[in-house]
Tab-separated table of C-alpha atoms and ligand atoms in Angstrom:
chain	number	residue	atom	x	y	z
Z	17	UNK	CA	101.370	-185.925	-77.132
Z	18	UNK	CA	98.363	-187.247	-76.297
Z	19	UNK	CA	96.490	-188.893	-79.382
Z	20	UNK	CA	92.878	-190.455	-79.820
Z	21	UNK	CA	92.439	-193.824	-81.666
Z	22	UNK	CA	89.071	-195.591	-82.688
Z	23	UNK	CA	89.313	-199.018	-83.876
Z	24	UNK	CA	86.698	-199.593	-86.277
Z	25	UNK	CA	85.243	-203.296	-87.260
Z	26	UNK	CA	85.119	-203.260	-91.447
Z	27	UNK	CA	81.550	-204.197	-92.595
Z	28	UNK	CA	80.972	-205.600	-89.097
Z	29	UNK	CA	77.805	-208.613	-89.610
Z	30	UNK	CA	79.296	-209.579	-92.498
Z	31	UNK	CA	82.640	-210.221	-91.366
Z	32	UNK	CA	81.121	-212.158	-89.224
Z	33	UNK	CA	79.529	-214.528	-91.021
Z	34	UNK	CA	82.584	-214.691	-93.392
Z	35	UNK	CA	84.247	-215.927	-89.834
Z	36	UNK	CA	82.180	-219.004	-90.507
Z	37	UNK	CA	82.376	-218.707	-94.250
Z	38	UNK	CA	85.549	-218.298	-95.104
Z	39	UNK	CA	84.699	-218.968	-98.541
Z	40	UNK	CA	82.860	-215.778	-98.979
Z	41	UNK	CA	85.896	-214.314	-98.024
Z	42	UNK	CA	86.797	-212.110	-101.213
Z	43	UNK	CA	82.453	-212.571	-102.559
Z	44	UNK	CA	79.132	-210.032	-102.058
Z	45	UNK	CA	77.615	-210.220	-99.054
Z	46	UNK	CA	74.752	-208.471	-97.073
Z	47	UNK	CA	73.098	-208.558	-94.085
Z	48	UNK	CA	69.343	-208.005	-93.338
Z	49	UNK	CA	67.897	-206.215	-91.066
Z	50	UNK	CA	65.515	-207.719	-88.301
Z	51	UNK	CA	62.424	-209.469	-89.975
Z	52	UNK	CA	64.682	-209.260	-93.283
Z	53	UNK	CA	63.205	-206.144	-94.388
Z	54	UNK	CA	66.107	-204.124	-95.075
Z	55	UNK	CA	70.118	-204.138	-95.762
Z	56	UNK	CA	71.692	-203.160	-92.510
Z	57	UNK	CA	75.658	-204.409	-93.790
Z	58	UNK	CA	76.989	-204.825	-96.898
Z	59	UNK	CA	80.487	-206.206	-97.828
Z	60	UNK	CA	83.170	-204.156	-99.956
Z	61	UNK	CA	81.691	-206.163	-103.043
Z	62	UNK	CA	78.044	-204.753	-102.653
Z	63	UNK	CA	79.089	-201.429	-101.950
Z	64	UNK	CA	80.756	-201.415	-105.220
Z	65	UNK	CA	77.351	-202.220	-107.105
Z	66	UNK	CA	76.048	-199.139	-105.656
Z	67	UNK	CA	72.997	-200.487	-103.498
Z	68	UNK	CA	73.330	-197.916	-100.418
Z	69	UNK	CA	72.845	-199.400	-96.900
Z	70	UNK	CA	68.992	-199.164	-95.499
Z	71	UNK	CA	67.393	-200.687	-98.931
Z	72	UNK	CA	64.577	-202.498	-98.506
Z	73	UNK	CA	65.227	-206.118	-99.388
Z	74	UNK	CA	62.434	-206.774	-101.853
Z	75	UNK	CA	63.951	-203.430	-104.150
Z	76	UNK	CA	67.597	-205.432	-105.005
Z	77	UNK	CA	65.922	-208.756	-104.558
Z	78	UNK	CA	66.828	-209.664	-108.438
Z	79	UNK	CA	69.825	-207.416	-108.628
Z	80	UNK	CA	71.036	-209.589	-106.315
Z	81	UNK	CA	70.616	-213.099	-107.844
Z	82	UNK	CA	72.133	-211.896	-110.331
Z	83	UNK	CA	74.984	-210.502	-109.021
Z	84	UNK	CA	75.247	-213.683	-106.774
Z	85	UNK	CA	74.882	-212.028	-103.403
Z	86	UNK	CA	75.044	-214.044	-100.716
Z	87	UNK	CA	72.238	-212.694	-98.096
Z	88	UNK	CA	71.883	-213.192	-94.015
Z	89	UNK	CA	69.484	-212.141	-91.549
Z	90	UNK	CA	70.724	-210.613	-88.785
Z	91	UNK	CA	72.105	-212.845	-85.992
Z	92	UNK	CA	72.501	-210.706	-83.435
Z	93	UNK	CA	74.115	-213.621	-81.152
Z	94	UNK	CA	76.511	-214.495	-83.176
Z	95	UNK	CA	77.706	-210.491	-83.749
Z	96	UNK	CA	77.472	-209.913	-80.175
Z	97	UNK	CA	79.347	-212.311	-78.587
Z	98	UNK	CA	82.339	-211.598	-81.668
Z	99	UNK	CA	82.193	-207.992	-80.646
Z	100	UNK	CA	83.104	-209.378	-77.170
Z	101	UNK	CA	85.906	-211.161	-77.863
Z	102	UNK	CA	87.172	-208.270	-80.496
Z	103	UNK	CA	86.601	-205.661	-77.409
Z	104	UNK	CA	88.470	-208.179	-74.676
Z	105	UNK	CA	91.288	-208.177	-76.763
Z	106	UNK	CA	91.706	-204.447	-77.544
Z	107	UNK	CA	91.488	-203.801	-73.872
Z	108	UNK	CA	94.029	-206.355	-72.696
Z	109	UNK	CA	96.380	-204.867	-75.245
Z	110	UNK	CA	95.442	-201.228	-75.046
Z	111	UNK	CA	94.573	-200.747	-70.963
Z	112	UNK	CA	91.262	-198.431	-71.130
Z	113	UNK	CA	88.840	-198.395	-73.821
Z	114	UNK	CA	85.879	-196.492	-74.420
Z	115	UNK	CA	83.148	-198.741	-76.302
Z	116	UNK	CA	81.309	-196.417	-78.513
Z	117	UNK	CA	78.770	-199.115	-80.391
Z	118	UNK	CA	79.225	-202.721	-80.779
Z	119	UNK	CA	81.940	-202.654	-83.617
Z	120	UNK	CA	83.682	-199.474	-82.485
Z	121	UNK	CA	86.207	-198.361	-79.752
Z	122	UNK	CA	87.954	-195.238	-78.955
Z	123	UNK	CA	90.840	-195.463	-77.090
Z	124	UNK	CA	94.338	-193.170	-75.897
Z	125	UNK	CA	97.387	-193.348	-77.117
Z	126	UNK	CA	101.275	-191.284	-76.714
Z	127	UNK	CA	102.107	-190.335	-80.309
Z	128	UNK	CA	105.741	-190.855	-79.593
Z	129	UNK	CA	106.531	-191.004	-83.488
Z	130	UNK	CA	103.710	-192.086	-86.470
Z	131	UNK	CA	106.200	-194.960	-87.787
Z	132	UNK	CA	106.053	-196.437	-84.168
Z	133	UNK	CA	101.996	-196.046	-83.916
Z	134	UNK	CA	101.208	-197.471	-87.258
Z	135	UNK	CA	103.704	-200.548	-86.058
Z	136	UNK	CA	101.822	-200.742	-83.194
Z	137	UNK	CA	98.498	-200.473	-84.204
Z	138	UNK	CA	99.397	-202.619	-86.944
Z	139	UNK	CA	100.395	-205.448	-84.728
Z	140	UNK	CA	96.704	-205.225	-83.135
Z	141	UNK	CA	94.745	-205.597	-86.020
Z	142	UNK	CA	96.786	-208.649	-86.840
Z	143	UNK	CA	96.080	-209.797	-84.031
Z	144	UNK	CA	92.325	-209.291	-83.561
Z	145	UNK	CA	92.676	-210.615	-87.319
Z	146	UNK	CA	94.323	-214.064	-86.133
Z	147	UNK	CA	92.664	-214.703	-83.123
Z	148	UNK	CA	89.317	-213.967	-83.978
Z	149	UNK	CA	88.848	-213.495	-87.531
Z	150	UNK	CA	87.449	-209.753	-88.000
Z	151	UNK	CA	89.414	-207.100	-90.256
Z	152	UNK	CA	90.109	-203.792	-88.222
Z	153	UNK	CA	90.324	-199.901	-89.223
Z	154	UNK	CA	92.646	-197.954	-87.130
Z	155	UNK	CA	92.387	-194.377	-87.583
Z	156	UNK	CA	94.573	-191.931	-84.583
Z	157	UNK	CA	94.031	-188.447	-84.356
Z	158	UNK	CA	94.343	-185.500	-82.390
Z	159	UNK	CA	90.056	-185.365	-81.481
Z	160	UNK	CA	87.583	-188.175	-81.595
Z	161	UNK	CA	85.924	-186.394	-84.557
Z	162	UNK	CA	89.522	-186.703	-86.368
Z	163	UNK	CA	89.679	-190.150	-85.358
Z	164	UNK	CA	86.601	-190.957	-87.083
Z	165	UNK	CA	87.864	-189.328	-90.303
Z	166	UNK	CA	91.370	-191.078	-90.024
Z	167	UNK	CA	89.834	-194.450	-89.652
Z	168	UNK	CA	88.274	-194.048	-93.019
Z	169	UNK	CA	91.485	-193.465	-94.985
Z	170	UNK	CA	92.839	-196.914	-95.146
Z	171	UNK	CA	89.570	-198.636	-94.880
Z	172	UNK	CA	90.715	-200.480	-97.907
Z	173	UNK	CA	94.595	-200.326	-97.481
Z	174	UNK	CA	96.747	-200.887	-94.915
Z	175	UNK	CA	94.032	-200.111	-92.266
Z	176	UNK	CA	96.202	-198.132	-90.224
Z	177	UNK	CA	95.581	-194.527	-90.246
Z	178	UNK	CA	97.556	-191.676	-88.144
Z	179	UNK	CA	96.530	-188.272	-88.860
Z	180	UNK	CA	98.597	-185.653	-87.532
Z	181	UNK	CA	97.610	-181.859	-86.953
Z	182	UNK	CA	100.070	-180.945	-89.779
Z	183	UNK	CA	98.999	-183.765	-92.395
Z	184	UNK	CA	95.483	-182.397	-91.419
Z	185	UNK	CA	96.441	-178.843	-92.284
Z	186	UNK	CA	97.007	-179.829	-95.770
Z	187	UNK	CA	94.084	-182.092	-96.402
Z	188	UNK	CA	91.141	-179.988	-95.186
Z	189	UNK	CA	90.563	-178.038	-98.195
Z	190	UNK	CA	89.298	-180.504	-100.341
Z	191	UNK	CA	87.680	-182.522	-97.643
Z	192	UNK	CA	83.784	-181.808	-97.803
Z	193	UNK	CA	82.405	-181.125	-94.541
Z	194	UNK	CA	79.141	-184.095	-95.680
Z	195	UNK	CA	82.392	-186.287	-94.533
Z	196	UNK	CA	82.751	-185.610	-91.395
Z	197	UNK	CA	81.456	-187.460	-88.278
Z	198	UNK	CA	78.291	-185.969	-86.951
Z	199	UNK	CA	77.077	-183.991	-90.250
Z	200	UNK	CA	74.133	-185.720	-91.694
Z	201	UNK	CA	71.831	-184.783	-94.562
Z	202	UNK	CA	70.175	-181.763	-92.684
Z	203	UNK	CA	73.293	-180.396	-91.300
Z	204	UNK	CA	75.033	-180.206	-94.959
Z	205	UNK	CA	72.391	-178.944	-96.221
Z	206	UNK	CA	72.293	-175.904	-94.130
Z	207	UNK	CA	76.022	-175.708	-94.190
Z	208	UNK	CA	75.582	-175.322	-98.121
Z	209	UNK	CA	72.854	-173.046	-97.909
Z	210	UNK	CA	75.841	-170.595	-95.887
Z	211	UNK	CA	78.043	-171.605	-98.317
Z	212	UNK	CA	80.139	-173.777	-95.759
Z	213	UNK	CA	81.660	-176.604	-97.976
Z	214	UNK	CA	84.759	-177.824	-97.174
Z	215	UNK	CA	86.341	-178.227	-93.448
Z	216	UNK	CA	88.997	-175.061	-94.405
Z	217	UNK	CA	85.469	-173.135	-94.992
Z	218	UNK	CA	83.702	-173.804	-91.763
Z	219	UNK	CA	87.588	-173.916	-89.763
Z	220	UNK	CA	87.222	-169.535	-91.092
Z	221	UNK	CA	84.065	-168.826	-90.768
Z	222	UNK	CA	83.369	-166.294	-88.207
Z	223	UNK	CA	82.581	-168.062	-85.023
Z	224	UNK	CA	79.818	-166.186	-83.719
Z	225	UNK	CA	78.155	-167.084	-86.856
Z	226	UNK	CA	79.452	-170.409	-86.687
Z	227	UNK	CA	77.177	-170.590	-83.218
Z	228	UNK	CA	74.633	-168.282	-83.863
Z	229	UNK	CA	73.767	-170.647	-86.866
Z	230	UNK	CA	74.785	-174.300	-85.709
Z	231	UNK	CA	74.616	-173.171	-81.581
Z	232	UNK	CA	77.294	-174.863	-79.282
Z	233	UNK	CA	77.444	-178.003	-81.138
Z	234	UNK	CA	78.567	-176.019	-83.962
Z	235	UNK	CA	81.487	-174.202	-82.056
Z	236	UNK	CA	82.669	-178.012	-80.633
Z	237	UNK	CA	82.589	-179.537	-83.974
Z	238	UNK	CA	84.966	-176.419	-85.100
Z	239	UNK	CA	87.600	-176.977	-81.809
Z	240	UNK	CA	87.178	-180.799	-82.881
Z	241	UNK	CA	88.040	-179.665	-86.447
Z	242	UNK	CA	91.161	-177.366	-85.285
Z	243	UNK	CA	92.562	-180.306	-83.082
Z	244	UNK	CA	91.884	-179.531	-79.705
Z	245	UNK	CA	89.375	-181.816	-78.145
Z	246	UNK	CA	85.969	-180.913	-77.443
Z	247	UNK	CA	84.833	-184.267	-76.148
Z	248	UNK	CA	87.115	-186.958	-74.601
Z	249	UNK	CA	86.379	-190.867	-74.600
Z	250	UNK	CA	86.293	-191.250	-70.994
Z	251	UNK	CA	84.626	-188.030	-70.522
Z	252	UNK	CA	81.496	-188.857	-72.193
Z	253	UNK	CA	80.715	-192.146	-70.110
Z	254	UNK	CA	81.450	-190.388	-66.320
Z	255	UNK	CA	78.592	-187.628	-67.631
Z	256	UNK	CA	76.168	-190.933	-69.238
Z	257	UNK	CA	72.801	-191.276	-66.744
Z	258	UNK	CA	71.608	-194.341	-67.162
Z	259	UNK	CA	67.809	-195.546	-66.789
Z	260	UNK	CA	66.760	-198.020	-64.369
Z	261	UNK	CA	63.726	-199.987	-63.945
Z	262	UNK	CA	63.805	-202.759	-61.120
Z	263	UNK	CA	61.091	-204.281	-58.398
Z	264	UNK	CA	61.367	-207.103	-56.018
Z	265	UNK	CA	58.803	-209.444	-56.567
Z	266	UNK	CA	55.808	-210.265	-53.331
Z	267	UNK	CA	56.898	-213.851	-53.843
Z	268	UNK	CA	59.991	-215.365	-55.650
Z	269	UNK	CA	59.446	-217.424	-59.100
Z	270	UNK	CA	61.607	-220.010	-60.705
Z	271	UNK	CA	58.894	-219.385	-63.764
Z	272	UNK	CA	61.139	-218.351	-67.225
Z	273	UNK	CA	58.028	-216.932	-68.680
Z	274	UNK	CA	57.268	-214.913	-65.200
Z	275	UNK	CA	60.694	-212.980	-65.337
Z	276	UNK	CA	60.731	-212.169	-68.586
Z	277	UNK	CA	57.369	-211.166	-68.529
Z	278	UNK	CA	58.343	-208.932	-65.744
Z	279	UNK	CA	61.404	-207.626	-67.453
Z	280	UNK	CA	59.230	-206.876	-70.377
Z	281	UNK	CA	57.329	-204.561	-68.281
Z	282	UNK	CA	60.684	-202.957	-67.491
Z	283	UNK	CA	62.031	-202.170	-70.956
Z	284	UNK	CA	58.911	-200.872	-71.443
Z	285	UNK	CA	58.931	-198.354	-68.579
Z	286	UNK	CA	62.422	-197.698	-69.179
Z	287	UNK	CA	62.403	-197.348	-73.281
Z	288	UNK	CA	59.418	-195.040	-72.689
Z	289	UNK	CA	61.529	-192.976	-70.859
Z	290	UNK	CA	64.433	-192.703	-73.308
Z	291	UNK	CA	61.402	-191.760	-75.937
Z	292	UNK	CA	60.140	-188.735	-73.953
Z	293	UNK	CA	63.714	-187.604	-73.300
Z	294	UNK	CA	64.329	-187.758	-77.043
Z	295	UNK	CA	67.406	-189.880	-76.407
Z	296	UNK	CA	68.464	-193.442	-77.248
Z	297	UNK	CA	70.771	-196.371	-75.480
Z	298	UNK	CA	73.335	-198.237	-76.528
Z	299	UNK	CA	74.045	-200.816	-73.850
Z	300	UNK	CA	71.512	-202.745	-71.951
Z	301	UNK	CA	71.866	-204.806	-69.051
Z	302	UNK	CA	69.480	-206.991	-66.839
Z	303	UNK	CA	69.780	-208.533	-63.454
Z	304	UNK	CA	67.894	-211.563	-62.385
Z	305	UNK	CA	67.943	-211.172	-58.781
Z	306	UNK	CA	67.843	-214.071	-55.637
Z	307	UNK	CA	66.764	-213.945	-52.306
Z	308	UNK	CA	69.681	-212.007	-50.485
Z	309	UNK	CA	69.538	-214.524	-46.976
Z	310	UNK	CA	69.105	-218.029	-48.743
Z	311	UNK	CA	70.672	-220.597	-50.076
Z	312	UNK	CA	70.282	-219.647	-53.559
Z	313	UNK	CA	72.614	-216.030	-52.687
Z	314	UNK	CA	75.301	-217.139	-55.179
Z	315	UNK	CA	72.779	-217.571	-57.984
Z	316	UNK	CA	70.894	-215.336	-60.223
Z	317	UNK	CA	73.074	-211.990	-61.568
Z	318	UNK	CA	73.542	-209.931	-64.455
Z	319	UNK	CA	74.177	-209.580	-68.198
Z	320	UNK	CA	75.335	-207.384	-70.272
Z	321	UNK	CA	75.573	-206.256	-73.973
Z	322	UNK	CA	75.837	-203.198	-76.563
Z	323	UNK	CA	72.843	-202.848	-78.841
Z	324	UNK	CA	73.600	-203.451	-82.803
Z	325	UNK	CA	72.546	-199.929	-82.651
Z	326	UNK	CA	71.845	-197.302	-80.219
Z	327	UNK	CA	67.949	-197.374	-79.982
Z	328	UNK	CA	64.809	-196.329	-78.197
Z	329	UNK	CA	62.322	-199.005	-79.590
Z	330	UNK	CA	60.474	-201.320	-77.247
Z	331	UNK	CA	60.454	-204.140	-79.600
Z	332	UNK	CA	64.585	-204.017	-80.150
Z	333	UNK	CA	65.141	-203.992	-76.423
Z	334	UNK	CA	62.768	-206.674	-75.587
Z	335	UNK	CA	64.136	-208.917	-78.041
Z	336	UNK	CA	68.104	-208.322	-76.767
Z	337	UNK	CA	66.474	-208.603	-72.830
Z	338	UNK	CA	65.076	-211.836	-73.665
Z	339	UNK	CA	68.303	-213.488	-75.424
Z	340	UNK	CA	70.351	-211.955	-71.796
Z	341	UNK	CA	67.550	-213.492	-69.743
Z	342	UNK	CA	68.115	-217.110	-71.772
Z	343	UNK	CA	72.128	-216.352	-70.763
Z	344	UNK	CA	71.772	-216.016	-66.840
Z	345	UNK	CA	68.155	-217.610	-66.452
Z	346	UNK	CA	69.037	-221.251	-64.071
Z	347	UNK	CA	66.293	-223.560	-63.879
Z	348	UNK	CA	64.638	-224.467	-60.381
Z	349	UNK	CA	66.445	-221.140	-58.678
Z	350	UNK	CA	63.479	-219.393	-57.033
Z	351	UNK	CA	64.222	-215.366	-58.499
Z	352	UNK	CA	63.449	-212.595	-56.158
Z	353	UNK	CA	63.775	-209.315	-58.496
Z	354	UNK	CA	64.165	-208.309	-61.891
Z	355	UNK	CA	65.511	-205.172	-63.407
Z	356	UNK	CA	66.543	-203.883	-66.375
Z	357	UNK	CA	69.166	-200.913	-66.798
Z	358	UNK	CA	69.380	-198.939	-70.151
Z	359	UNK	CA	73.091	-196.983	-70.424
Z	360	UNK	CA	75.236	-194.829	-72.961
Z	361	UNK	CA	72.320	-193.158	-73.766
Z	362	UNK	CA	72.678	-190.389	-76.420
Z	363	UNK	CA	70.439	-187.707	-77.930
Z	364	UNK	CA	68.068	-189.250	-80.556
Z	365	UNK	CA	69.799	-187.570	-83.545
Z	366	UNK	CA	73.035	-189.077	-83.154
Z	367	UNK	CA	74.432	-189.566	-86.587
Z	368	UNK	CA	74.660	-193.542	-86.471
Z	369	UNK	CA	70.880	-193.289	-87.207
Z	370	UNK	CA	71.090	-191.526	-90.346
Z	371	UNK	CA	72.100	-195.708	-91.706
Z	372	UNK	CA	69.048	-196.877	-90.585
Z	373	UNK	CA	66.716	-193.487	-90.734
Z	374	UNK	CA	63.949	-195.631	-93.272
Z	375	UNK	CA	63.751	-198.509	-91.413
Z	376	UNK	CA	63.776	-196.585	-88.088
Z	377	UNK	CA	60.994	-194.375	-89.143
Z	378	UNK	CA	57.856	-197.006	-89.316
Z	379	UNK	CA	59.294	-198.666	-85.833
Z	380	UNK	CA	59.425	-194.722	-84.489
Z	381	UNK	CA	55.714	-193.985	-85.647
Z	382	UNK	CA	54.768	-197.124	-83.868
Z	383	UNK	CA	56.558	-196.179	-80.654
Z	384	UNK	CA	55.123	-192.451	-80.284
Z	385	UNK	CA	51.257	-193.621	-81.301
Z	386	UNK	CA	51.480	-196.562	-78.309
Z	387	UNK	CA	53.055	-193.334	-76.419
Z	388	UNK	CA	50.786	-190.993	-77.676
Z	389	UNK	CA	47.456	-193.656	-76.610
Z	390	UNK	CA	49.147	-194.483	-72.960
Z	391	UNK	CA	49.593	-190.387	-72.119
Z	392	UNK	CA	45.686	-189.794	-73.130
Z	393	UNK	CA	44.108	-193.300	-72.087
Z	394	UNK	CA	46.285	-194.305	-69.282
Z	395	UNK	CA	49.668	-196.344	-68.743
Z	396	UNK	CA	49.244	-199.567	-69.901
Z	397	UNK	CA	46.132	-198.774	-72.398
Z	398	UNK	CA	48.674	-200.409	-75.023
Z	399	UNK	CA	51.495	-202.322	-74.100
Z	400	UNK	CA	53.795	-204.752	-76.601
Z	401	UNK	CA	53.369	-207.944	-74.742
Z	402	UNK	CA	55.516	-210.861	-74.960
Z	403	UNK	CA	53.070	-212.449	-77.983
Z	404	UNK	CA	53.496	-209.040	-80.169
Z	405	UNK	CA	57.083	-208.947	-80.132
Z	406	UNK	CA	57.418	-212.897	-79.979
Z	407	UNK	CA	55.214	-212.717	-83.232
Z	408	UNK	CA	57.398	-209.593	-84.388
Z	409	UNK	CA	60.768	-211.584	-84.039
Z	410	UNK	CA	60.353	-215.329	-84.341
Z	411	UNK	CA	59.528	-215.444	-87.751
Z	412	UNK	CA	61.276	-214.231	-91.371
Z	413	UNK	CA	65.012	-215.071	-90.617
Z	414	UNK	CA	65.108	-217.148	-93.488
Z	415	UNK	CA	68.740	-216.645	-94.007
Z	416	UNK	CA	70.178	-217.000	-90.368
Z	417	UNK	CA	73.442	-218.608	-90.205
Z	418	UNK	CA	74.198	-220.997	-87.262
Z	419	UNK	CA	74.606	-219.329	-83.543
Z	420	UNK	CA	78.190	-220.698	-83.798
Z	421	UNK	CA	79.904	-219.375	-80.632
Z	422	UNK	CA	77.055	-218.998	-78.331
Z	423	UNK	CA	74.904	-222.168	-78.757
Z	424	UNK	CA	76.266	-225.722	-78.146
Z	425	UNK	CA	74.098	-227.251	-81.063
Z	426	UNK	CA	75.562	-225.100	-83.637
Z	427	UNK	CA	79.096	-225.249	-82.851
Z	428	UNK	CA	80.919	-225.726	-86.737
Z	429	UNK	CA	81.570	-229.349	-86.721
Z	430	UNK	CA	85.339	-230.107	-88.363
Z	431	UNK	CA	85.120	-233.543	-90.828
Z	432	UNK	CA	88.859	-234.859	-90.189
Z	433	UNK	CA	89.826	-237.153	-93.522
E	527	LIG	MG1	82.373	-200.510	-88.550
């Protein structure tokens, strides 16, 4: 039979750094949000002292010298280019994987027996652990939504979960339906209010209550729930749209500061869209385009990467288009076009969010009143040039650690004795 595995980074920043660090290996450890305002990961050690992820910094500040914490800001090279290599290896073990955020992969797998897939699986987060460094969750289910849930089980054990439909069938009575993938605050809260507290409770309620109350997704979370798929990996990225938002320019320009002030105007066009559609991207790619009949045909190109989060804020998608322009950008190569492409775009409630819902909020607000002025005033009225978000980005990382695998200077140097 068919199953569905997601391999799940643990505590994804921070085992990076600790990749660098192996002395922190086994110590507390958090990571900061952007502009170090909030914790956006937190190792096993933190989350055992019971400060919840989203915090704002300044709230734990003394907790955490006292507890010894060791605190980064978010470097978002660094995670990146790990997730890259984690991804490249899954896929040249497992064939097709679906890339679901940028520490997270679903994939398929034939459940010939569950000692042979937890030997399997096994073997691959040994080796993702050898090679590069980064502790994996397995978790392989009969649904994604199962997935998800198995991965969680041995989180802290082996790290190889298989759930089966009949292991399932004896766990979901005391599994609370707050638990399961997709069911944030608001939704358990209305699933209380009908008295819907466990999985077994919501697997026999009535189904036309089920979707008169929570509508279709309510009747897909149920099938997901039962074991029979509702949503499938590969499905999900043949339906994705993606945005686009690309323009030749009159004449070409070997100017840095021209492109990426041109690409700025892009992510702006394009993010506004994902805001009045109410959804959000997680992958973003850019293309720094040559003159089709000249010499310079083979230069120029594109880049690619999967957003820390899936987002719809100008200000996050700037700052990731400017760090892929700095990738593909060649000095003296007169550029001809510039584009920007937003994809795996997903409605703006997706559960990932509820992490980072009191950071998000303030960056939201921001977004909808520049929206709000442009709709009334005209396009443009307000936009977030390059000296906002430059302003908004360069400064409080007081805690970055080195860009070890992506920038020549800050490759770890090895003292031989
Ligand atoms: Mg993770």
């Amino acid at each position: 039979m068919k199953y569905i595995g997601l391999a799940d980074c643990n505590n994804f920043f921070v085992s990076c750094e600790r990749v660098f660090r192996p002395d922190l290996w086994d110590k507390p450890v958090v990571v900061l949000s952007s502009n170090d305002g909030a914790i956006v990961a937190r190792s096993q050690e933190v989350k055992e002292l019971g400060v919840p992820m989203g915090v704002p910094y300044f709230k734990v500040r003394d907790e955490f010298e006292k507890a010894g914490v060791t605190i980064f800001s978010s470097n978002f090279d660094l995670y990146s280019d790990i997730s890259k290599r984690v991804m490249d290896t899954l896929r040249e073990e497992l064939g097709v994987i679906y890339q679901y955020s940028v520490d997270e992969s679903f994939f398929k797998m034939e459940l010939k027996s569950v000692a042979e897939a937890k030997v399997e699986l096994t073997r691959l987060k040994t080796l993702v652990q050898k090679n590069i460094g980064i502790p994996l969750s397995f978790g392989l289910a009969p649904t994604m939504t199962l997935a998800k849930y198995a991965s969680e089980l041995e989180k802290r054990g082996s790290g190889v979960s298989v759930l089966t439909l009949e292991g399932w069938e004896n766990q979901k009575n005391s599994v609370s339906m707050s638990e399961i993938w997709g069911v944030g605050g608001a939704t358990t809260k209305k699933m209380r209010e009908h008295n819907l507290i466990t999985v077994a409770d919501f697997l026999s309620a009535d189904n036309s209550r089920v979707e008169k109350i929570f509508g279709v997704n309510g009747t897909r979370l149920r099938s997901e729930l039962s074991g029979i798929p509702a949503k499938m990996p590969e499905g999900d990225e043949v339906k994705q749209k993606s945005i686009m938002s690309t323009r030749s320019f009159s004449k070409t320009t070997t100017s840095l500061a021209v492109l990426e002030e041109a690409l700025a105007y892009h992510t702006a066009r394009a993010s506004e869209e994902l805001r009045s559609s109410h959804t959000k991207a997680g992958k973003i790619s850019i293309l720094l385009g040559t003159n089709r009949y000249s010499e310079w045909v083979l230069q120029g190109g594109t880049a690619e990467s999967m957003l820390p989060y899936p987002t719809n804020d100008t200000i996050v998608l700037l700052r990731e288009v400017e760090r892929l322009a700095h990738t593909i950008y060649t000095k003296d190569v007169p550029y001809k076009k510039v584009g920007v492409v937003l994809s795996q775009i997903t409605a703006d409630d997706h559960m990932q969010l509820d992490l980072f819902s009191s950071q998000k909020e303030d960056d939201n607000k921001l977004m909808s009143v520049i929206d709000t002025v442009n709709k009334s005033l005209g396009r443009d009225s307000i936009t977030i040039g390059r000296a906002r978000y430059k302003e908004s980005w360069s400064h409080n990382h007081n805690f970055r650690s080195q860009r070890y695998t992506t920038s020549w200077n800050d490759i770890p140097r090895v003292n031989l004795k």
